[in-house]
PDB file of C-alpha atoms in Angstrom:
ATOM      1  CA  MET A 182       1.762  75.131 -42.235  1.00  0.00           C
ATOM      2  CA  GLU A 183       2.894  74.715 -38.851  1.00  0.00           C
ATOM      3  CA  ASP A 184       5.152  71.836 -37.967  1.00  0.00           C
ATOM      4  CA  VAL A 185       3.371  69.444 -35.646  1.00  0.00           C
ATOM      5  CA  LYS A 186       5.638  67.598 -33.289  1.00  0.00           C
ATOM      6  CA  LYS A 187       4.675  63.989 -32.733  1.00  0.00           C
ATOM      7  CA  LYS A 188       4.938  62.561 -29.314  1.00  0.00           C
ATOM      8  CA  PRO A 189       7.118  59.503 -29.177  1.00  0.00           C
ATOM      9  CA  GLY A 190       5.369  56.161 -28.654  1.00  0.00           C
ATOM     10  CA  ARG A 191       1.948  57.241 -29.820  1.00  0.00           C
ATOM     11  CA  PRO A 192       0.529  54.940 -32.519  1.00  0.00           C
ATOM     12  CA  LYS A 193      -0.481  56.280 -35.901  1.00  0.00           C
ATOM     13  CA  LYS A 194      -4.148  56.342 -36.626  1.00  0.00           C
ATOM     14  CA  ILE A 195      -5.056  53.842 -39.325  1.00  0.00           C
ATOM     15  CA  GLU A 196      -8.387  54.070 -41.026  1.00  0.00           C
ATOM     16  CA  ASN A 197     -10.394  51.560 -43.054  1.00  0.00           C
ATOM     17  CA  VAL A 198      -8.254  48.513 -42.325  1.00  0.00           C
ATOM     18  CA  ASP A 199      -9.808  45.161 -41.397  1.00  0.00           C
ATOM     19  CA  VAL A 200      -7.836  43.458 -38.635  1.00  0.00           C
ATOM     20  CA  LYS A 201      -8.629  39.923 -37.511  1.00  0.00           C
ATOM     21  CA  THR A 202      -7.533  38.992 -34.047  1.00  0.00           C
ATOM     22  CA  THR A 203      -7.419  35.427 -32.760  1.00  0.00           C
ATOM     23  CA  THR A 204      -7.118  34.816 -29.083  1.00  0.00           C
ATOM     24  CA  THR A 205      -6.152  31.410 -27.741  1.00  0.00           C
ATOM     25  CA  ILE A 206      -6.969  30.623 -24.184  1.00  0.00           C
ATOM     26  CA  ALA A 207      -5.271  27.648 -22.588  1.00  0.00           C
ATOM     27  CA  ILE A 208      -7.395  25.929 -20.018  1.00  0.00           C
ATOM     28  CA  ALA A 209      -5.499  23.819 -17.555  1.00  0.00           C
ATOM     29  CA  PRO A 210      -7.086  20.449 -16.823  1.00  0.00           C
ATOM     30  CA  LYS A 211      -9.020  20.559 -13.626  1.00  0.00           C
ATOM     31  CA  THR A 212      -7.320  18.412 -11.037  1.00  0.00           C
ATOM     32  CA  VAL A 213      -9.411  17.176  -8.198  1.00  0.00           C
ATOM     33  CA  GLU A 214      -7.314  16.991  -5.097  1.00  0.00           C
ATOM     34  CA  LYS A 215      -8.187  13.945  -3.047  1.00  0.00           C
ATOM     35  CA  LYS A 216      -9.137  14.747   0.490  1.00  0.00           C
ATOM     36  CA  ARG A 217      -6.784  13.317   3.118  1.00  0.00           C
ATOM     37  CA  LEU A 218      -8.367  10.406   4.963  1.00  0.00           C
ATOM     38  CA  VAL A 219      -9.030  10.950   8.651  1.00  0.00           C
ATOM     39  CA  LEU A 220     -10.091   7.930  10.690  1.00  0.00           C
ATOM     40  CA  SER A 221     -12.100   8.247  13.873  1.00  0.00           C
ATOM     41  CA  ASP A 222     -11.188   5.993  16.790  1.00  0.00           C
ATOM     42  CA  LEU A 223     -14.326   3.906  16.177  1.00  0.00           C
ATOM     43  CA  ASP A 224     -13.710   3.213  12.467  1.00  0.00           C
ATOM     44  CA  GLU A 225     -13.483  -0.550  11.930  1.00  0.00           C
ATOM     45  CA  LEU A 226     -10.682  -2.139   9.946  1.00  0.00           C
ATOM     46  CA  VAL A 227     -10.254  -5.743   8.826  1.00  0.00           C
ATOM     47  CA  VAL A 228      -6.791  -6.952   9.853  1.00  0.00           C
ATOM     48  CA  LYS A 229      -5.204 -10.145   8.487  1.00  0.00           C
ATOM     49  CA  SER A 230      -2.450 -12.205  10.099  1.00  0.00           C
ATOM     50  CA  ASN A 231       0.705 -12.619   8.003  1.00  0.00           C
ATOM     51  CA  VAL A 232       2.222 -15.353  10.151  1.00  0.00           C
ATOM     52  CA  PHE A 233       1.685 -19.088  10.284  1.00  0.00           C
ATOM     53  CA  GLY A 234       0.650 -20.128  13.766  1.00  0.00           C
ATOM     54  CA  GLU A 235      -1.068 -18.206  16.494  1.00  0.00           C
ATOM     55  CA  LEU A 236      -0.706 -14.424  16.749  1.00  0.00           C
ATOM     56  CA  ILE A 237      -2.044 -12.596  19.806  1.00  0.00           C
ATOM     57  CA  TYR A 238      -2.437  -8.884  20.430  1.00  0.00           C
ATOM     58  CA  ILE A 239      -3.538  -7.645  23.843  1.00  0.00           C
ATOM     59  CA  ASN A 240      -4.355  -3.959  24.100  1.00  0.00           C
ATOM     60  CA  ASP A 241      -2.658  -2.871  27.363  1.00  0.00           C
ATOM     61  CA  ARG A 242      -4.910   0.146  27.658  1.00  0.00           C
ATOM     62  CA  THR A 243      -8.290  -1.595  27.289  1.00  0.00           C
ATOM     63  CA  GLY A 244      -7.441  -5.233  27.992  1.00  0.00           C
ATOM     64  CA  ASP A 245      -9.043  -6.296  24.695  1.00  0.00           C
ATOM     65  CA  GLN A 246      -7.485  -9.423  23.230  1.00  0.00           C
ATOM     66  CA  PHE A 247      -7.320 -10.315  19.539  1.00  0.00           C
ATOM     67  CA  ILE A 248      -6.230 -13.798  18.451  1.00  0.00           C
ATOM     68  CA  TRP A 249      -5.411 -14.916  14.932  1.00  0.00           C
ATOM     69  CA  GLU A 250      -5.128 -18.711  14.796  1.00  0.00           C
ATOM     70  CA  ASN A 251      -3.195 -18.947  11.516  1.00  0.00           C
ATOM     71  CA  TYR A 252      -2.001 -17.141   8.391  1.00  0.00           C
ATOM     72  CA  GLY A 253      -4.749 -15.274   6.573  1.00  0.00           C
ATOM     73  CA  GLU A 254      -7.208 -15.240   9.465  1.00  0.00           C
ATOM     74  CA  GLU A 255      -8.995 -11.917   9.859  1.00  0.00           C
ATOM     75  CA  GLN A 256     -10.036  -9.888  12.893  1.00  0.00           C
ATOM     76  CA  THR A 257     -11.906  -6.576  13.037  1.00  0.00           C
ATOM     77  CA  LEU A 258     -10.095  -3.902  15.036  1.00  0.00           C
ATOM     78  CA  THR A 259     -10.929  -0.252  15.533  1.00  0.00           C
ATOM     79  CA  ALA A 260      -8.593   2.496  14.385  1.00  0.00           C
ATOM     80  CA  LYS A 261      -7.974   3.204  18.084  1.00  0.00           C
ATOM     81  CA  ASP A 262      -6.843  -0.405  18.649  1.00  0.00           C
ATOM     82  CA  ILE A 263      -4.391  -0.089  15.763  1.00  0.00           C
ATOM     83  CA  ARG A 264      -3.091   3.261  17.023  1.00  0.00           C
ATOM     84  CA  ASP A 265      -2.562   1.700  20.467  1.00  0.00           C
ATOM     85  CA  MET A 266      -0.792  -1.240  18.820  1.00  0.00           C
ATOM     86  CA  LYS A 267       1.509   1.160  16.978  1.00  0.00           C
ATOM     87  CA  ALA A 268       2.252   3.072  20.192  1.00  0.00           C
ATOM     88  CA  ARG A 269       2.989   0.042  22.364  1.00  0.00           C
ATOM     89  CA  GLN A 270       3.889  -2.899  20.112  1.00  0.00           C
ATOM     90  CA  GLN A 271       5.419  -1.638  16.872  1.00  0.00           C
ATOM     91  CA  MET A 272       6.753  -5.109  16.014  1.00  0.00           C
ATOM     92  CA  PHE A 273       3.321  -5.936  14.574  1.00  0.00           C
ATOM     93  CA  PHE A 274       4.112  -3.388  11.852  1.00  0.00           C
ATOM     94  CA  LYS A 275       7.915  -3.521  11.637  1.00  0.00           C
ATOM     95  CA  GLU A 276       7.851  -7.294  11.170  1.00  0.00           C
ATOM     96  CA  ASP A 277       4.739  -7.327   8.929  1.00  0.00           C
ATOM     97  CA  TRP A 278       2.863  -9.589  11.323  1.00  0.00           C
ATOM     98  CA  ILE A 279      -0.425  -8.014  10.210  1.00  0.00           C
ATOM     99  CA  SER A 280      -1.937  -6.327   7.168  1.00  0.00           C
ATOM    100  CA  ILE A 281      -4.993  -4.126   6.935  1.00  0.00           C
ATOM    101  CA  ILE A 282      -7.033  -5.526   4.074  1.00  0.00           C
ATOM    102  CA  ASP A 283     -10.376  -3.722   4.234  1.00  0.00           C
ATOM    103  CA  SER A 284     -12.542  -1.311   6.174  1.00  0.00           C
ATOM    104  CA  HIS A 285     -16.220  -1.355   7.047  1.00  0.00           C
ATOM    105  CA  SER A 286     -16.097   2.391   7.698  1.00  0.00           C
ATOM    106  CA  VAL A 287     -14.093   3.768   4.751  1.00  0.00           C
ATOM    107  CA  ASN A 288     -15.405   4.230   1.222  1.00  0.00           C
ATOM    108  CA  MET A 289     -12.895   1.977  -0.573  1.00  0.00           C
ATOM    109  CA  SER A 290     -13.895   3.338  -3.989  1.00  0.00           C
ATOM    110  CA  GLU A 291     -12.628   6.751  -2.860  1.00  0.00           C
ATOM    111  CA  TYR A 292      -9.611   5.716  -0.768  1.00  0.00           C
ATOM    112  CA  THR A 293      -6.915   3.058  -1.064  1.00  0.00           C
ATOM    113  CA  LEU A 294      -5.353   0.794   1.517  1.00  0.00           C
ATOM    114  CA  LYS A 295      -2.278   3.039   1.338  1.00  0.00           C
ATOM    115  CA  ASP A 296      -4.500   5.965   2.412  1.00  0.00           C
ATOM    116  CA  ILE A 297      -5.657   3.936   5.433  1.00  0.00           C
ATOM    117  CA  TYR A 298      -2.071   3.031   6.374  1.00  0.00           C
ATOM    118  CA  ASP A 299      -1.058   6.685   6.078  1.00  0.00           C
ATOM    119  CA  ALA A 300      -4.062   7.878   8.113  1.00  0.00           C
ATOM    120  CA  LEU A 301      -2.964   5.495  10.888  1.00  0.00           C
ATOM    121  CA  GLN A 302       0.639   6.696  10.475  1.00  0.00           C
ATOM    122  CA  VAL A 303       1.913   3.163   9.825  1.00  0.00           C
ATOM    123  CA  GLY A 304       2.479   3.539   6.069  1.00  0.00           C
ATOM    124  CA  ARG A 305       6.244   3.878   6.524  1.00  0.00           C
ATOM    125  CA  TYR A 306       6.415   0.257   7.669  1.00  0.00           C
ATOM    126  CA  TYR A 307       4.898  -1.076   4.460  1.00  0.00           C
ATOM    127  CA  ASP A 308       6.136  -1.058   0.882  1.00  0.00           C
ATOM    128  CA  GLU A 309       3.345   0.194  -1.377  1.00  0.00           C
ATOM    129  CA  ASN A 310       3.677  -2.883  -3.613  1.00  0.00           C
ATOM    130  CA  VAL A 311       3.242  -5.241  -0.675  1.00  0.00           C
ATOM    131  CA  ILE A 312       0.207  -3.545   0.906  1.00  0.00           C
ATOM    132  CA  ALA A 313      -2.367  -5.338  -1.239  1.00  0.00           C
ATOM    133  CA  PHE A 314      -0.183  -8.410  -1.713  1.00  0.00           C
ATOM    134  CA  GLU A 315      -1.748 -11.876  -1.706  1.00  0.00           C
ATOM    135  CA  LEU A 316       0.734 -14.568  -0.725  1.00  0.00           C
ATOM    136  CA  ASP A 317      -0.284 -17.098  -3.378  1.00  0.00           C
ATOM    137  CA  ASP A 318       0.257 -14.493  -6.129  1.00  0.00           C
ATOM    138  CA  ILE A 319       4.000 -14.963  -5.765  1.00  0.00           C
ATOM    139  CA  PHE A 320       3.857 -18.498  -7.139  1.00  0.00           C
ATOM    140  CA  SER A 321       2.391 -17.316 -10.452  1.00  0.00           C
ATOM    141  CA  MET A 322       4.907 -14.485 -10.990  1.00  0.00           C
ATOM    142  CA  ASN A 323       7.663 -14.564 -13.572  1.00  0.00           C
ATOM    143  CA  GLU A 324      11.283 -14.699 -12.422  1.00  0.00           C
ATOM    144  CA  LYS A 325      11.898 -10.936 -12.464  1.00  0.00           C
ATOM    145  CA  GLU A 326       8.678 -10.103 -10.592  1.00  0.00           C
ATOM    146  CA  MET A 327       9.355 -12.823  -8.039  1.00  0.00           C
ATOM    147  CA  ARG A 328      12.887 -11.571  -7.366  1.00  0.00           C
ATOM    148  CA  GLU A 329      11.751  -7.948  -6.985  1.00  0.00           C
ATOM    149  CA  THR A 330       8.772  -8.805  -4.786  1.00  0.00           C
ATOM    150  CA  ILE A 331      10.728 -11.071  -2.454  1.00  0.00           C
ATOM    151  CA  ALA A 332      13.553  -8.525  -2.200  1.00  0.00           C
ATOM    152  CA  SER A 333      11.097  -5.950  -0.811  1.00  0.00           C
ATOM    153  CA  MET A 334       9.641  -8.334   1.819  1.00  0.00           C
ATOM    154  CA  SER A 335      10.399  -8.335   5.513  1.00  0.00           C
ATOM    155  CA  ASP A 336      12.008 -11.422   7.057  1.00  0.00           C
ATOM    156  CA  THR A 337       8.656 -12.403   8.569  1.00  0.00           C
ATOM    157  CA  ILE A 338       6.928 -12.435   5.192  1.00  0.00           C
ATOM    158  CA  LYS A 339       9.859 -14.340   3.657  1.00  0.00           C
ATOM    159  CA  ARG A 340       9.474 -17.029   6.344  1.00  0.00           C
ATOM    160  CA  THR A 341       5.762 -17.118   5.581  1.00  0.00           C
ATOM    161  CA  VAL A 342       6.534 -17.612   1.873  1.00  0.00           C
ATOM    162  CA  VAL A 343       8.848 -20.520   2.756  1.00  0.00           C
ATOM    163  CA  ILE A 344       6.112 -22.196   4.827  1.00  0.00           C
ATOM    164  CA  ARG A 345       3.482 -21.632   2.127  1.00  0.00           C
ATOM    165  CA  ALA A 346       5.844 -22.892  -0.601  1.00  0.00           C
ATOM    166  CA  ASN A 347       6.495 -26.079   1.409  1.00  0.00           C
ATOM    167  CA  ASP A 348       2.734 -26.613   1.809  1.00  0.00           C
ATOM    168  CA  LYS A 349       2.194 -26.109  -1.931  1.00  0.00           C
ATOM    169  CA  ILE A 350       5.028 -28.510  -2.811  1.00  0.00           C
ATOM    170  CA  LYS A 351       3.541 -31.175  -0.517  1.00  0.00           C
ATOM    171  CA  ASP A 352       0.026 -30.835  -1.941  1.00  0.00           C
ATOM    172  CA  GLY A 353       1.385 -30.821  -5.513  1.00  0.00           C
ATOM    173  CA  SER A 354       0.184 -27.335  -6.492  1.00  0.00           C
ATOM    174  CA  LEU A 355       3.793 -26.073  -6.769  1.00  0.00           C
ATOM    175  CA  ASP A 356       5.513 -28.583  -9.021  1.00  0.00           C
ATOM    176  CA  SER A 357       7.703 -26.405 -11.233  1.00  0.00           C
ATOM    177  CA  ILE A 358      11.303 -27.348 -10.508  1.00  0.00           C
ATOM    178  CA  SER A 359      12.546 -24.033 -11.900  1.00  0.00           C
ATOM    179  CA  LYS A 360      10.239 -22.025  -9.586  1.00  0.00           C
ATOM    180  CA  VAL A 361      11.237 -24.128  -6.588  1.00  0.00           C
ATOM    181  CA  LYS A 362      14.943 -23.566  -7.356  1.00  0.00           C
ATOM    182  CA  LEU A 363      14.356 -19.837  -7.834  1.00  0.00           C
ATOM    183  CA  LEU A 364      12.492 -19.633  -4.511  1.00  0.00           C
ATOM    184  CA  GLU A 365      15.305 -21.495  -2.774  1.00  0.00           C
ATOM    185  CA  GLU A 366      17.826 -19.074  -4.258  1.00  0.00           C
ATOM    186  CA  VAL A 367      16.022 -15.811  -3.434  1.00  0.00           C
ATOM    187  CA  LEU A 368      14.808 -16.990  -0.022  1.00  0.00           C
ATOM    188  CA  ASN A 369      18.171 -18.554   0.821  1.00  0.00           C
ATOM    189  CA  CYS A 370      16.628 -21.804   2.034  1.00  0.00           C
ATOM    190  CA  GLU A 371      16.011 -25.408   1.116  1.00  0.00           C
ATOM    191  CA  LEU A 372      12.389 -26.201   0.386  1.00  0.00           C
ATOM    192  CA  ALA A 373      10.659 -29.532   0.919  1.00  0.00           C
ATOM    193  CA  SER A 374      10.454 -32.151  -1.761  1.00  0.00           C
ATOM    194  CA  PRO A 375       7.143 -33.775  -2.750  1.00  0.00           C
ATOM    195  CA  GLU A 376       8.259 -36.979  -1.008  1.00  0.00           C
ATOM    196  CA  ASP A 377       8.724 -35.264   2.414  1.00  0.00           C
TER     197      ASP A 377
END
């Protein structure tokens, strides 16, 4: 018989052998990327005042005037009004004089307030934890939460907390001596007493 040279790397032929092959396919979870919010100039936004006392914004470009009489009062502004405010009077954002709290034009089940702030390019002025912040929530927080929340506030909001705390002490709804002392410590102030 003739010698048959085998070529290197060629597999041997195997007959009558049952081979079971299992293939595992990893399927990555489908992530739905949220579409970036784009606001038209006419989109309406509900804007709340964060200051006690009167707050006035006059749009230099259009002459429109918006007046908030006191803390918590709401006005409806267009996205264009807010963009003009950012361009000409940034103190409204830097000092937290206002907060956007809702929109008549944006599907709020799909987007967050943070998305609205970012679409208006004012998100950098606001801490994400403070965007949906309700002032009276602070008085029900524990010590750690209260310290952390107040530490992230602007001076304007801290002054607003002092005024609101004094009102609550006077009407008797803030009567915890330990909370009052903690507020005085973290806000670096002296709050009213119930007798004032």
